[in-house]
């Protein structure tokens, strides 16, 4: 569930279970602020009490405790100088979509408090006990933040977090605190010595000081953990400037845990000392009062130190962000300088355009500039020996006279590029980047270098981007984004010390989050720090272990920089066929030159040119025509508009260039635009080692009207002028998946669903079984049944048997195979109101959980609205209706999905009534206005249990098996009959019994025998009715023999 505002499509104003989003409301504006990172600005003037809720929902589990946290401040335009008010809600969502919202807390910001004014966040929380929501009929919970007062507000995050362990640990600690307090009082009553009281006072002061140290450390660690967590998820400036934020958080968590453990030890010692002193203490009331005052002053000082530390960190980040912004355009341009041969026509504000790596890029038209074209920051970074950095940026050109494009470092002692300045290269090129290469074709290319600052460097350094031509100005336009500087010291150290085991960054983030939570729990509250020794020690130990685990996981992630760099919401690779394991189903070929001198082939040129244990597709050109290009392109897949996607593929090329692009289409299949990824300029030849292939990558936001997309692999013509007479290019590991705007490198590759290959295999198996059954009934036994972990109780849930076992309110349903989606049933007939199909009644157990799911595609033209959902109708043993349940709705204009997300969106889990014996399932579509384009269903599954599993079709397979058994029965009956016996010449010699092989002569009953030539006229001989008749060519009877 999102906590920050990367995309307003993930946020809604809906107070209940709806899924409308904020992206179209101009009163809400999410953007990247140069200082504050990613923020949401809300215009509540005039006041409309805006709701801000994440579109997701969390399933409720008994005995859980959640904390909802809102971080916000007032920017201006308030009605007066009195408090501004807001509220935090825990919205309980019921199965029918209604909501229960009686858990909330009102919060406010007063003039002079945290949150009143720019960059002065207030943090407010609400703790939620799931039992109360469940007891009021809720099945899910969603956090919601409401602004009640007039003004313009900045919201950094609205987060919900599971604090069950922390909550119960604190409860135990508080109970222990009470016991300790009672023991202390009783011990005090036993004391009566003034000198002992004096010693006790001294010891108590020492203990109080230790307690103050504990509280101060705990507050500092908790603040650091919070800032690291929110910074990793939401602050673009932090994320882009400090790529190792996530792994640093884990490291900090580990440090926090270690410190917490030490402080716990101090607290334990202090507690022991306090107990010993208390045994002899007389503890006067005035001393207690004095100590209480001192404790209050200590807490105040700790709070002041915490605020000072936070302000200092924010000030440092703000200074770096202003001096080295990773973007150009109206805001960032003032930090950069053009340092090339000729700055005529150079612009820092070309844009904005959502299809570029950044909204604004530089631009310089062809014929302007010079041989050397450079940009760099005005300021320099001070040298810190041993720190490691990564510098990246994106370059685009239409020019064809490029000599080399590079990123390098300029080191100085005075920030002046003079004869004393020294240029340096990097240690390595980061994954997904290039450097020091020639670029002479369109497409954004990501350049990068990594380096460690040495002791022999001059005192200052800055990165320089340089575009060098073969001579003179670039002959076409060229562009460059802003330059990103990231401190990756901790990330690199973690990577170097990690094991070879690979785990995803999302796991690292999860483990890091656990460590942070446990570290927070270990540090404890300021009021009880001195009496939680046992609990703090235990929590600190757990935190230390989790932090170490998180650090290990983080170190294995090559891009463990920011959440946005590697996390994907799309559920994996959207392309259904990426393995080419059997054939090239799902992929198509094209060239404007037809087939002349071109060959498209799976595993082109044999095994030596495909990666070990993998397959590929390739294109061969058998001439030297540099203009002859060709492509492979995928089937179109469904996408979401205005959403960030990454696309990639591994490409090998011999004597030609090859590249990758993505094409976008609207709902009518009309092309919108193409976006280009990296190019392999024949530098990676491929072969058995996948490291010899170039992983070409691109990231782009889909157009606002995009509904589908396709991946295109293009091979350009044979490179001319070098005597080449042919060329080859290969392609494997294609991927299209959702990503985040700040992602600056590819996600780990994962194959698609392979649904198309599986479908082809299934069809072949089915045909073979049919052929065998026809040849010999004794072989018609279905011996292969693939069974999932949870069988499908519905007969014909995949519509392989047409509409058998289904009935509906409307006609026109057409079961068929739909391209890459497999078997579906569809209906394009227009209707108004409800249109549903329902299954036959299925036997079930009473008082048992069942899960019902289906995949749907629903499109409406001409401005209508509609939705789909599922229903379960329950019956008793006499066939009487008991009740029915409905699942969540999904709005029209959506397609099937191959990753299970579409089935999951409609999934419903219900406990059957105790007296139920049967259930009928129903697939419901509703429309109001407009014209139906199509409504389609597929992969319908009813299963026992509370979890949705992959689609399977056991009930249908059972039905087919029963049919085959019936055929076998009839075949066995046929064994009691006879067949014709033939000799070696093929002549009939008699009969042979089928059941025992006995034979006999042929004896015919002539009353049952007719011999005639086909037809009823012309010359012929007939034998019927115990008579033989011979007719001439005119049909005249000439001979008749037999009984008259």
PDB file of C-alpha atoms in Angstrom, residues 239 275 322 337 340 376 473 501 520 578-579 599 704 718 781 806 841 896 1008:
ATOM      1  CA  UNK A 239      16.937   9.140  -3.278  1.00  0.00           C
ATOM      2  CA  UNK A 275      17.095  -1.468  43.634  1.00  0.00           C
ATOM      3  CA  UNK A 322      20.429  23.379  -4.410  1.00  0.00           C
ATOM      4  CA  UNK A 337      27.019  25.863 -16.956  1.00  0.00           C
ATOM      5  CA  UNK A 340      31.680  23.761 -24.832  1.00  0.00           C
ATOM      6  CA  UNK A 376      28.829  20.595 -15.714  1.00  0.00           C
ATOM      7  CA  UNK A 473      29.294  21.281 -34.804  1.00  0.00           C
ATOM      8  CA  UNK A 501      23.055 -15.390  -3.134  1.00  0.00           C
ATOM      9  CA  UNK A 520      12.198   1.465  17.710  1.00  0.00           C
ATOM     10  CA  UNK A 578       9.325 -14.770 -23.214  1.00  0.00           C
ATOM     11  CA  UNK A 579      11.035 -18.188 -23.221  1.00  0.00           C
ATOM     12  CA  UNK A 599      15.457 -14.721 -42.441  1.00  0.00           C
ATOM     13  CA  UNK A 704      -2.632   9.370 -21.215  1.00  0.00           C
ATOM     14  CA  UNK A 718      24.451  -4.409 -42.471  1.00  0.00           C
ATOM     15  CA  UNK A 781      -8.119 -43.742 -20.754  1.00  0.00           C
ATOM     16  CA  UNK A 806     -23.795 -22.432 -17.740  1.00  0.00           C
ATOM     17  CA  UNK A 841     -25.458 -25.829  -8.500  1.00  0.00           C
ATOM     18  CA  UNK A 896      -7.682  -9.670 -18.972  1.00  0.00           C
ATOM     19  CA  UNK A1008     -32.359 -58.925 -45.619  1.00  0.00           C
TER      20      UNK A1008
END
